[in-house]
Amino acid sequence: MSTPQIILHHYAFSPYAEKVRLVLGLKGLDWGSVDVAMMPPRPLLDPLAGGYRRIPVLQVGADIYCDTHAILPALERLAPEPSLYPGLAPALAEGLTYGLERDLWLAVIGITVHFAGDLPEAFLRDRKDDYLYVDISHAAMEPDFARNAQRVAAWTSWLAEALSDGRRFLAGDRAGAVDLAHYHLLWLMRGGERAGAVDRLLGLEPILGWIERVAGLGHGRPQAMSAEAALDAARVAEPAPVAPVNAAPDLVAAAPGDAVTVKPDDFARVPVEGRLVAVEPGRIVIRRDDPQVGALHLHFPRAGFTVAKG
Ligand SMILES: N[C@@H](CCC(=O)N[C@@H](CS)C(=O)NCC(=O)O)C(=O)O
């Protein structure tokens, strides 16, 4: 079998990775699957992602896409059909799902922890110190359970209402990014033995058919790949050309070629260093020259990230 062009760095338990795995299913793609640890150290991913510490990361040769809001548009460009954005402009779908995920992420974790109980101590410490900056142990989350449940149930009742006319997917007959971004939050809460209790809490019975249809998109055709093979794929590739531009000079005080850092503004706020290639309306691209793998372009969405000079 030939080496797939699309490589996903992920772990099974990651809901944001599940969103991307379902995109690969929706588009019926071949892809290389590199399993990463559920928490750092990730010494074989760092040369590619430059310290960006969230999962998933998508790699296409020497182009590295950080955050699902960079990954989905990249996969759409690479394999336009079937589209991830049926019935909704791509920018609208990305904007809506960005807001949804950001608003509900901690509440969704609160519900998950309520039913799942405590995760291992080292995992909880990592998430508190270096990812969420919040203690997600059962004891710490439980006082907020009722508030979290009300917030999430308000959203699932919208979801049920949106699907109540019998449509197959949120924007009509075809599945898209909006379905996946709603689904992956439910996927986390309903995992393991939790599905029945979560379905009752959030009133999900009327939308179980939709849940099954989204799950049925599958994951495309993954092929297990070593992290070393992914590094080799980057080493032999050149980043795809991007026209140098700063389309927002009043907001980002840096010119193409300047040393910059790019940092998430919510969780895992680790700065990634590189030279600015482009700030465009929807994406930030920086170049890194890594001693192990050579030139790379790292792609980030604008939403949720800040660029600073130096
Ligand atoms: N906005 C990001 C969120 C990604 C995210 O928070 N992923 C979780 C896993 S589902 C994560 O990185 N957890 C910490 C880790 O794995 O290091 C995206 O859309 O990709």
mmCIF file of C-alpha atoms and ligand atoms in Angstrom:
data_model
loop_
_atom_site.group_PDB
_atom_site.id
_atom_site.type_symbol
_atom_site.label_atom_id
_atom_site.label_comp_id
_atom_site.label_asym_id
_atom_site.label_seq_id
_atom_site.Cartn_x
_atom_site.Cartn_y
_atom_site.Cartn_z
ATOM 1 C CA MET A 1 0.000 0.000 0.000
ATOM 2 C CA SER A 2 1.351 3.482 -0.774
ATOM 3 C CA THR A 3 1.908 6.043 1.976
ATOM 4 C CA PRO A 4 -1.230 8.180 2.392
ATOM 5 C CA GLN A 5 -0.823 11.859 1.726
ATOM 6 C CA ILE A 6 -3.010 12.855 4.669
ATOM 7 C CA ILE A 7 -1.646 12.088 8.120
ATOM 8 C CA LEU A 8 -3.589 12.568 11.339
ATOM 9 C CA HIS A 9 -1.771 12.762 14.676
ATOM 10 C CA HIS A 10 -4.366 11.824 17.283
ATOM 11 C CA TYR A 11 -5.472 9.467 20.038
ATOM 12 C CA ALA A 12 -8.633 7.377 20.174
ATOM 13 C CA PHE A 13 -10.199 9.123 23.178
ATOM 14 C CA SER A 14 -9.987 12.672 21.688
ATOM 15 C CA PRO A 15 -13.385 14.154 20.682
ATOM 16 C CA TYR A 16 -11.831 16.856 18.498
ATOM 17 C CA ALA A 17 -9.927 14.065 16.733
ATOM 18 C CA GLU A 18 -13.231 12.194 16.361
ATOM 19 C CA LYS A 19 -14.622 15.230 14.549
ATOM 20 C CA VAL A 20 -11.747 15.008 12.050
ATOM 21 C CA ARG A 21 -11.926 11.196 11.760
ATOM 22 C CA LEU A 22 -15.577 11.638 10.756
ATOM 23 C CA VAL A 23 -14.582 14.228 8.140
ATOM 24 C CA LEU A 24 -12.237 11.608 6.701
ATOM 25 C CA GLY A 25 -15.181 9.205 6.703
ATOM 26 C CA LEU A 26 -17.566 11.700 5.131
ATOM 27 C CA LYS A 27 -15.063 12.312 2.345
ATOM 28 C CA GLY A 28 -14.094 8.628 2.059
ATOM 29 C CA LEU A 29 -10.353 9.333 2.280
ATOM 30 C CA ASP A 30 -7.228 7.217 2.777
ATOM 31 C CA TRP A 31 -5.126 8.533 5.630
ATOM 32 C CA GLY A 32 -2.141 7.727 7.787
ATOM 33 C CA SER A 33 -2.999 7.331 11.457
ATOM 34 C CA VAL A 34 -0.268 8.278 13.927
ATOM 35 C CA ASP A 35 -1.144 7.466 17.499
ATOM 36 C CA VAL A 36 0.071 10.042 20.020
ATOM 37 C CA ALA A 37 0.124 9.970 23.816
ATOM 38 C CA MET A 38 -2.849 11.453 25.681
ATOM 39 C CA MET A 39 -0.503 13.993 27.248
ATOM 40 C CA PRO A 40 3.003 15.299 26.633
ATOM 41 C CA PRO A 41 5.850 14.524 26.270
ATOM 42 C CA ARG A 42 5.285 14.025 22.529
ATOM 43 C CA PRO A 43 8.856 14.195 21.261
ATOM 44 C CA LEU A 44 8.010 12.936 17.775
ATOM 45 C CA LEU A 45 5.179 15.405 17.239
ATOM 46 C CA ASP A 46 7.026 18.473 18.562
ATOM 47 C CA PRO A 47 9.395 18.766 15.551
ATOM 48 C CA LEU A 48 6.296 19.094 13.340
ATOM 49 C CA ALA A 49 3.964 21.146 15.507
ATOM 50 C CA GLY A 50 6.647 23.296 17.150
ATOM 51 C CA GLY A 51 5.254 22.787 20.649
ATOM 52 C CA TYR A 52 1.572 23.352 19.789
ATOM 53 C CA ARG A 53 0.181 20.917 22.301
ATOM 54 C CA ARG A 54 -3.387 20.229 21.335
ATOM 55 C CA ILE A 55 -4.713 17.255 19.464
ATOM 56 C CA PRO A 56 -5.522 16.624 16.639
ATOM 57 C CA VAL A 57 -2.820 17.815 14.262
ATOM 58 C CA LEU A 58 -3.121 17.179 10.530
ATOM 59 C CA GLN A 59 -0.079 16.790 8.321
ATOM 60 C CA VAL A 60 0.102 16.913 4.542
ATOM 61 C CA GLY A 61 3.782 16.579 3.690
ATOM 62 C CA ALA A 62 5.492 19.651 5.166
ATOM 63 C CA ASP A 63 2.204 21.454 5.868
ATOM 64 C CA ILE A 64 0.973 21.125 9.426
ATOM 65 C CA TYR A 65 -2.565 22.136 10.414
ATOM 66 C CA CYS A 66 -3.183 22.962 14.057
ATOM 67 C CA ASP A 67 -6.790 23.100 15.365
ATOM 68 C CA THR A 68 -9.859 21.587 13.723
ATOM 69 C CA HIS A 69 -10.832 25.032 12.383
ATOM 70 C CA ALA A 70 -7.684 24.932 10.249
ATOM 71 C CA ILE A 71 -7.954 21.194 9.560
ATOM 72 C CA LEU A 72 -11.507 21.120 8.171
ATOM 73 C CA PRO A 73 -10.968 23.915 5.604
ATOM 74 C CA ALA A 74 -7.682 22.227 4.587
ATOM 75 C CA LEU A 75 -9.406 18.890 3.988
ATOM 76 C CA GLU A 76 -12.143 20.691 2.067
ATOM 77 C CA ARG A 77 -9.514 22.249 -0.237
ATOM 78 C CA LEU A 78 -7.753 18.911 -0.684
ATOM 79 C CA ALA A 79 -10.895 16.858 -1.356
ATOM 80 C CA PRO A 80 -13.758 19.228 -2.209
ATOM 81 C CA GLU A 81 -16.398 16.524 -2.789
ATOM 82 C CA PRO A 82 -18.516 15.690 -0.918
ATOM 83 C CA SER A 83 -18.421 19.102 0.677
ATOM 84 C CA LEU A 84 -18.237 19.629 4.420
ATOM 85 C CA TYR A 85 -20.441 22.657 4.026
ATOM 86 C CA PRO A 86 -23.683 21.627 2.315
ATOM 87 C CA GLY A 87 -26.342 24.282 2.674
ATOM 88 C CA LEU A 88 -24.180 26.721 4.667
ATOM 89 C CA ALA A 89 -21.334 29.014 3.644
ATOM 90 C CA PRO A 90 -18.062 27.516 4.967
ATOM 91 C CA ALA A 91 -17.211 30.641 6.970
ATOM 92 C CA LEU A 92 -20.639 30.598 8.600
ATOM 93 C CA ALA A 93 -20.362 26.913 9.501
ATOM 94 C CA GLU A 94 -16.866 27.399 10.955
ATOM 95 C CA GLY A 95 -17.961 30.484 12.900
ATOM 96 C CA LEU A 96 -21.022 28.786 14.374
ATOM 97 C CA THR A 97 -19.171 25.655 15.374
ATOM 98 C CA TYR A 98 -16.261 27.608 16.836
ATOM 99 C CA GLY A 99 -18.668 29.472 19.125
ATOM 100 C CA LEU A 100 -20.512 26.318 20.095
ATOM 101 C CA GLU A 101 -17.402 24.322 20.975
ATOM 102 C CA ARG A 102 -15.825 27.133 22.895
ATOM 103 C CA ASP A 103 -18.898 27.950 24.891
ATOM 104 C CA LEU A 104 -19.716 24.393 25.904
ATOM 105 C CA TRP A 105 -16.360 22.606 26.221
ATOM 106 C CA LEU A 106 -15.930 22.861 30.001
ATOM 107 C CA ALA A 107 -19.620 22.135 30.660
ATOM 108 C CA VAL A 108 -19.375 19.039 28.436
ATOM 109 C CA ILE A 109 -16.335 17.904 30.411
ATOM 110 C CA GLY A 110 -18.301 18.503 33.643
ATOM 111 C CA ILE A 111 -21.076 16.177 32.490
ATOM 112 C CA THR A 112 -18.596 13.569 31.296
ATOM 113 C CA VAL A 113 -16.772 13.595 34.620
ATOM 114 C CA HIS A 114 -20.062 13.396 36.554
ATOM 115 C CA PHE A 115 -20.821 10.034 34.963
ATOM 116 C CA ALA A 116 -17.291 8.750 34.374
ATOM 117 C CA GLY A 117 -15.797 9.524 37.782
ATOM 118 C CA ASP A 118 -12.155 10.383 38.207
ATOM 119 C CA LEU A 119 -9.497 9.957 35.594
ATOM 120 C CA PRO A 120 -5.906 9.106 36.575
ATOM 121 C CA GLU A 121 -4.153 11.616 38.829
ATOM 122 C CA ALA A 122 -1.359 12.429 36.352
ATOM 123 C CA PHE A 123 -3.940 13.126 33.626
ATOM 124 C CA LEU A 124 -5.924 15.458 35.901
ATOM 125 C CA ARG A 125 -2.744 17.312 36.871
ATOM 126 C CA ASP A 126 -1.713 17.735 33.222
ATOM 127 C CA ARG A 127 -5.138 19.058 32.216
ATOM 128 C CA LYS A 128 -5.161 21.524 35.133
ATOM 129 C CA ASP A 129 -1.595 22.798 34.841
ATOM 130 C CA ASP A 130 -1.023 22.793 31.096
ATOM 131 C CA TYR A 131 -4.275 22.520 29.175
ATOM 132 C CA LEU A 132 -7.561 23.752 30.682
ATOM 133 C CA TYR A 133 -6.215 25.651 33.719
ATOM 134 C CA VAL A 134 -9.188 24.185 35.577
ATOM 135 C CA ASP A 135 -9.350 21.225 37.954
ATOM 136 C CA ILE A 136 -11.529 18.640 36.212
ATOM 137 C CA SER A 137 -11.511 16.082 39.015
ATOM 138 C CA HIS A 138 -14.946 14.740 39.947
ATOM 139 C CA ALA A 139 -14.843 16.564 43.293
ATOM 140 C CA ALA A 140 -13.977 19.917 41.719
ATOM 141 C CA MET A 141 -16.516 19.710 38.881
ATOM 142 C CA GLU A 142 -19.472 18.285 40.815
ATOM 143 C CA PRO A 143 -20.669 21.526 42.476
ATOM 144 C CA ASP A 144 -21.252 22.930 38.958
ATOM 145 C CA PHE A 145 -23.023 19.841 37.626
ATOM 146 C CA ALA A 146 -26.570 21.250 37.675
ATOM 147 C CA ARG A 147 -25.490 24.479 35.998
ATOM 148 C CA ASN A 148 -23.483 22.582 33.372
ATOM 149 C CA ALA A 149 -26.383 20.203 32.712
ATOM 150 C CA GLN A 150 -28.786 23.105 32.191
ATOM 151 C CA ARG A 151 -26.404 24.828 29.793
ATOM 152 C CA VAL A 152 -25.820 21.724 27.717
ATOM 153 C CA ALA A 153 -29.498 20.696 27.769
ATOM 154 C CA ALA A 154 -30.471 24.122 26.433
ATOM 155 C CA TRP A 155 -28.244 23.405 23.453
ATOM 156 C CA THR A 156 -29.434 19.811 22.933
ATOM 157 C CA SER A 157 -33.036 21.010 22.960
ATOM 158 C CA TRP A 158 -32.141 23.350 20.088
ATOM 159 C CA LEU A 159 -30.557 20.409 18.355
ATOM 160 C CA ALA A 160 -33.665 18.259 18.812
ATOM 161 C CA GLU A 161 -35.891 21.080 17.589
ATOM 162 C CA ALA A 162 -33.704 21.655 14.531
ATOM 163 C CA LEU A 163 -34.027 17.967 13.622
ATOM 164 C CA SER A 164 -37.713 17.654 14.515
ATOM 165 C CA ASP A 165 -38.954 18.126 10.939
ATOM 166 C CA GLY A 166 -37.399 14.761 10.093
ATOM 167 C CA ARG A 167 -34.396 16.080 8.181
ATOM 168 C CA ARG A 168 -31.499 13.645 8.014
ATOM 169 C CA PHE A 169 -28.785 16.128 8.963
ATOM 170 C CA LEU A 170 -28.747 19.662 10.367
ATOM 171 C CA ALA A 171 -28.519 21.469 7.043
ATOM 172 C CA GLY A 172 -30.664 19.023 5.077
ATOM 173 C CA ASP A 173 -29.989 15.703 3.373
ATOM 174 C CA ARG A 174 -26.225 15.762 3.578
ATOM 175 C CA ALA A 175 -23.938 15.663 6.614
ATOM 176 C CA GLY A 176 -21.506 18.490 7.153
ATOM 177 C CA ALA A 177 -19.197 20.274 9.564
ATOM 178 C CA VAL A 178 -22.128 21.560 11.624
ATOM 179 C CA ASP A 179 -23.295 17.992 12.319
ATOM 180 C CA LEU A 180 -19.803 16.858 13.257
ATOM 181 C CA ALA A 181 -19.148 19.726 15.650
ATOM 182 C CA HIS A 182 -22.386 19.016 17.510
ATOM 183 C CA TYR A 183 -21.815 15.284 17.430
ATOM 184 C CA HIS A 184 -18.295 15.131 18.814
ATOM 185 C CA LEU A 185 -19.386 16.877 22.025
ATOM 186 C CA LEU A 186 -22.120 14.262 22.476
ATOM 187 C CA TRP A 187 -19.606 11.533 21.589
ATOM 188 C CA LEU A 188 -17.447 12.491 24.562
ATOM 189 C CA MET A 189 -20.335 12.672 27.028
ATOM 190 C CA ARG A 190 -21.981 9.437 25.796
ATOM 191 C CA GLY A 191 -18.765 7.354 25.684
ATOM 192 C CA GLY A 192 -18.236 4.141 27.614
ATOM 193 C CA GLU A 193 -21.276 3.041 29.614
ATOM 194 C CA ARG A 194 -22.627 6.572 29.899
ATOM 195 C CA ALA A 195 -24.921 6.767 26.858
ATOM 196 C CA GLY A 196 -28.232 5.805 28.535
ATOM 197 C CA ALA A 197 -27.838 8.190 31.480
ATOM 198 C CA VAL A 198 -26.658 11.063 29.277
ATOM 199 C CA ASP A 199 -29.489 10.486 26.790
ATOM 200 C CA ARG A 200 -32.016 10.772 29.627
ATOM 201 C CA LEU A 201 -30.372 13.828 31.189
ATOM 202 C CA LEU A 202 -30.171 15.734 27.915
ATOM 203 C CA GLY A 203 -33.354 14.468 26.269
ATOM 204 C CA LEU A 204 -31.499 12.837 23.379
ATOM 205 C CA GLU A 205 -33.976 10.019 22.594
ATOM 206 C CA PRO A 206 -35.605 11.936 19.688
ATOM 207 C CA ILE A 207 -32.246 12.461 17.987
ATOM 208 C CA LEU A 208 -30.736 8.994 18.400
ATOM 209 C CA GLY A 209 -31.366 8.358 14.680
ATOM 210 C CA TRP A 210 -29.288 11.426 13.775
ATOM 211 C CA ILE A 211 -26.550 10.312 16.207
ATOM 212 C CA GLU A 212 -26.437 6.931 14.463
ATOM 213 C CA ARG A 213 -26.366 8.523 11.015
ATOM 214 C CA VAL A 214 -23.406 10.736 11.949
ATOM 215 C CA ALA A 215 -21.549 7.824 13.576
ATOM 216 C CA GLY A 216 -22.268 5.830 10.406
ATOM 217 C CA LEU A 217 -20.106 8.200 8.353
ATOM 218 C CA GLY A 218 -17.201 6.151 9.685
ATOM 219 C CA HIS A 219 -13.550 7.108 9.567
ATOM 220 C CA GLY A 220 -12.595 6.544 5.927
ATOM 221 C CA ARG A 221 -9.599 4.279 5.363
ATOM 222 C CA PRO A 222 -6.961 4.751 8.090
ATOM 223 C CA GLN A 223 -3.621 3.042 7.752
ATOM 224 C CA ALA A 224 -1.522 2.804 10.946
ATOM 225 C CA MET A 225 1.646 4.841 10.554
ATOM 226 C CA SER A 226 4.655 5.373 12.817
ATOM 227 C CA ALA A 227 5.588 8.847 14.039
ATOM 228 C CA GLU A 228 9.000 8.293 12.420
ATOM 229 C CA ALA A 229 7.368 7.704 9.016
ATOM 230 C CA ALA A 230 5.417 10.952 9.467
ATOM 231 C CA LEU A 231 8.671 12.816 10.191
ATOM 232 C CA ASP A 232 10.153 11.284 7.025
ATOM 233 C CA ALA A 233 7.118 12.445 5.017
ATOM 234 C CA ALA A 234 7.752 16.008 6.220
ATOM 235 C CA ARG A 235 11.506 15.771 5.598
ATOM 236 C CA VAL A 236 11.129 14.823 1.925
ATOM 237 C CA ALA A 237 8.390 17.385 1.228
ATOM 238 C CA GLU A 238 8.371 21.138 0.710
ATOM 239 C CA PRO A 239 5.565 23.277 2.138
ATOM 240 C CA ALA A 240 2.959 24.235 -0.466
ATOM 241 C CA PRO A 241 3.572 27.803 -1.665
ATOM 242 C CA VAL A 242 1.614 30.547 0.100
ATOM 243 C CA ALA A 243 1.665 34.171 -1.109
ATOM 244 C CA PRO A 244 3.261 36.280 1.659
ATOM 245 C CA VAL A 245 0.752 38.787 2.997
ATOM 246 C CA ASN A 246 -0.401 40.482 6.151
ATOM 247 C CA ALA A 247 -4.036 41.263 5.450
ATOM 248 C CA ALA A 248 -4.590 42.745 8.926
ATOM 249 C CA PRO A 249 -1.663 45.146 9.509
ATOM 250 C CA ASP A 250 -3.659 47.211 12.013
ATOM 251 C CA LEU A 251 -4.186 44.141 14.177
ATOM 252 C CA VAL A 252 -0.985 42.169 13.671
ATOM 253 C CA ALA A 253 2.121 44.355 13.827
ATOM 254 C CA ALA A 254 4.372 42.069 11.804
ATOM 255 C CA ALA A 255 5.352 41.706 8.163
ATOM 256 C CA PRO A 256 5.921 38.488 6.227
ATOM 257 C CA GLY A 257 9.380 37.209 7.155
ATOM 258 C CA ASP A 258 9.306 38.636 10.714
ATOM 259 C CA ALA A 259 9.870 36.373 13.695
ATOM 260 C CA VAL A 260 6.505 35.814 15.408
ATOM 261 C CA THR A 261 4.790 33.619 17.948
ATOM 262 C CA VAL A 262 1.312 32.175 17.505
ATOM 263 C CA LYS A 263 -0.599 31.168 20.606
ATOM 264 C CA PRO A 264 -4.084 29.819 21.383
ATOM 265 C CA ASP A 265 -6.068 32.318 23.431
ATOM 266 C CA ASP A 266 -8.076 29.758 25.393
ATOM 267 C CA PHE A 267 -6.500 26.459 26.397
ATOM 268 C CA ALA A 268 -2.914 25.150 26.239
ATOM 269 C CA ARG A 269 -1.529 28.615 25.625
ATOM 270 C CA VAL A 270 1.877 27.486 24.407
ATOM 271 C CA PRO A 271 3.482 29.901 21.928
ATOM 272 C CA VAL A 272 4.740 28.432 18.665
ATOM 273 C CA GLU A 273 7.692 30.291 17.147
ATOM 274 C CA GLY A 274 8.291 30.865 13.463
ATOM 275 C CA ARG A 275 8.491 33.468 10.703
ATOM 276 C CA LEU A 276 5.291 35.021 9.465
ATOM 277 C CA VAL A 277 4.207 33.866 6.029
ATOM 278 C CA ALA A 278 0.628 35.074 5.900
ATOM 279 C CA VAL A 279 -2.204 36.535 7.888
ATOM 280 C CA GLU A 280 -5.316 36.082 5.759
ATOM 281 C CA PRO A 281 -8.978 36.605 6.688
ATOM 282 C CA GLY A 282 -9.343 33.013 7.902
ATOM 283 C CA ARG A 283 -5.864 31.714 8.607
ATOM 284 C CA ILE A 284 -2.393 32.390 9.933
ATOM 285 C CA VAL A 285 0.593 30.653 8.322
ATOM 286 C CA ILE A 286 4.095 30.628 9.806
ATOM 287 C CA ARG A 287 7.277 28.959 8.627
ATOM 288 C CA ARG A 288 9.490 26.895 10.904
ATOM 289 C CA ASP A 289 12.864 25.544 9.974
ATOM 290 C CA ASP A 290 13.266 22.478 12.078
ATOM 291 C CA PRO A 291 16.699 20.868 12.523
ATOM 292 C CA GLN A 292 15.198 17.368 12.087
ATOM 293 C CA VAL A 293 12.701 17.837 9.269
ATOM 294 C CA GLY A 294 13.567 21.108 7.506
ATOM 295 C CA ALA A 295 11.097 23.732 6.314
ATOM 296 C CA LEU A 296 7.492 23.493 7.460
ATOM 297 C CA HIS A 297 4.434 25.670 7.156
ATOM 298 C CA LEU A 298 2.199 25.665 10.228
ATOM 299 C CA HIS A 299 -1.398 26.708 9.634
ATOM 300 C CA PHE A 300 -3.685 28.073 12.361
ATOM 301 C CA PRO A 301 -7.193 29.529 12.193
ATOM 302 C CA ARG A 302 -7.478 33.238 13.008
ATOM 303 C CA ALA A 303 -10.254 32.590 15.523
ATOM 304 C CA GLY A 304 -8.879 31.542 18.874
ATOM 305 C CA PHE A 305 -5.228 32.416 18.163
ATOM 306 C CA THR A 306 -3.105 35.545 18.563
ATOM 307 C CA VAL A 307 0.024 36.481 16.650
ATOM 308 C CA ALA A 308 2.749 38.596 18.268
ATOM 309 C CA LYS A 309 6.010 39.852 16.877
ATOM 310 C CA GLY A 310 9.243 38.438 18.280
HETATM 311 N N1 LIG B 1 -9.930 24.251 19.372
HETATM 312 C C1 LIG B 1 -9.173 23.040 19.284
HETATM 313 C C2 LIG B 1 -9.430 22.184 20.525
HETATM 314 C C3 LIG B 1 -8.600 20.908 20.535
HETATM 315 C C4 LIG B 1 -8.548 20.272 21.911
HETATM 316 O O1 LIG B 1 -8.806 20.926 22.925
HETATM 317 N N2 LIG B 1 -8.210 18.990 21.908
HETATM 318 C C5 LIG B 1 -8.068 18.259 23.150
HETATM 319 C C6 LIG B 1 -8.272 16.774 22.902
HETATM 320 S S1 LIG B 1 -9.902 16.431 22.349
HETATM 321 C C7 LIG B 1 -6.653 18.421 23.658
HETATM 322 O O2 LIG B 1 -5.795 18.899 22.942
HETATM 323 N N3 LIG B 1 -6.396 18.025 24.909
HETATM 324 C C8 LIG B 1 -5.090 18.177 25.473
HETATM 325 C C9 LIG B 1 -4.082 17.262 24.864
HETATM 326 O O3 LIG B 1 -4.429 16.234 24.266
HETATM 327 O O4 LIG B 1 -2.896 17.562 24.988
HETATM 328 C C10 LIG B 1 -9.519 22.317 17.989
HETATM 329 O O5 LIG B 1 -10.580 22.615 17.410
HETATM 330 O O6 LIG B 1 -8.696 21.507 17.504
#
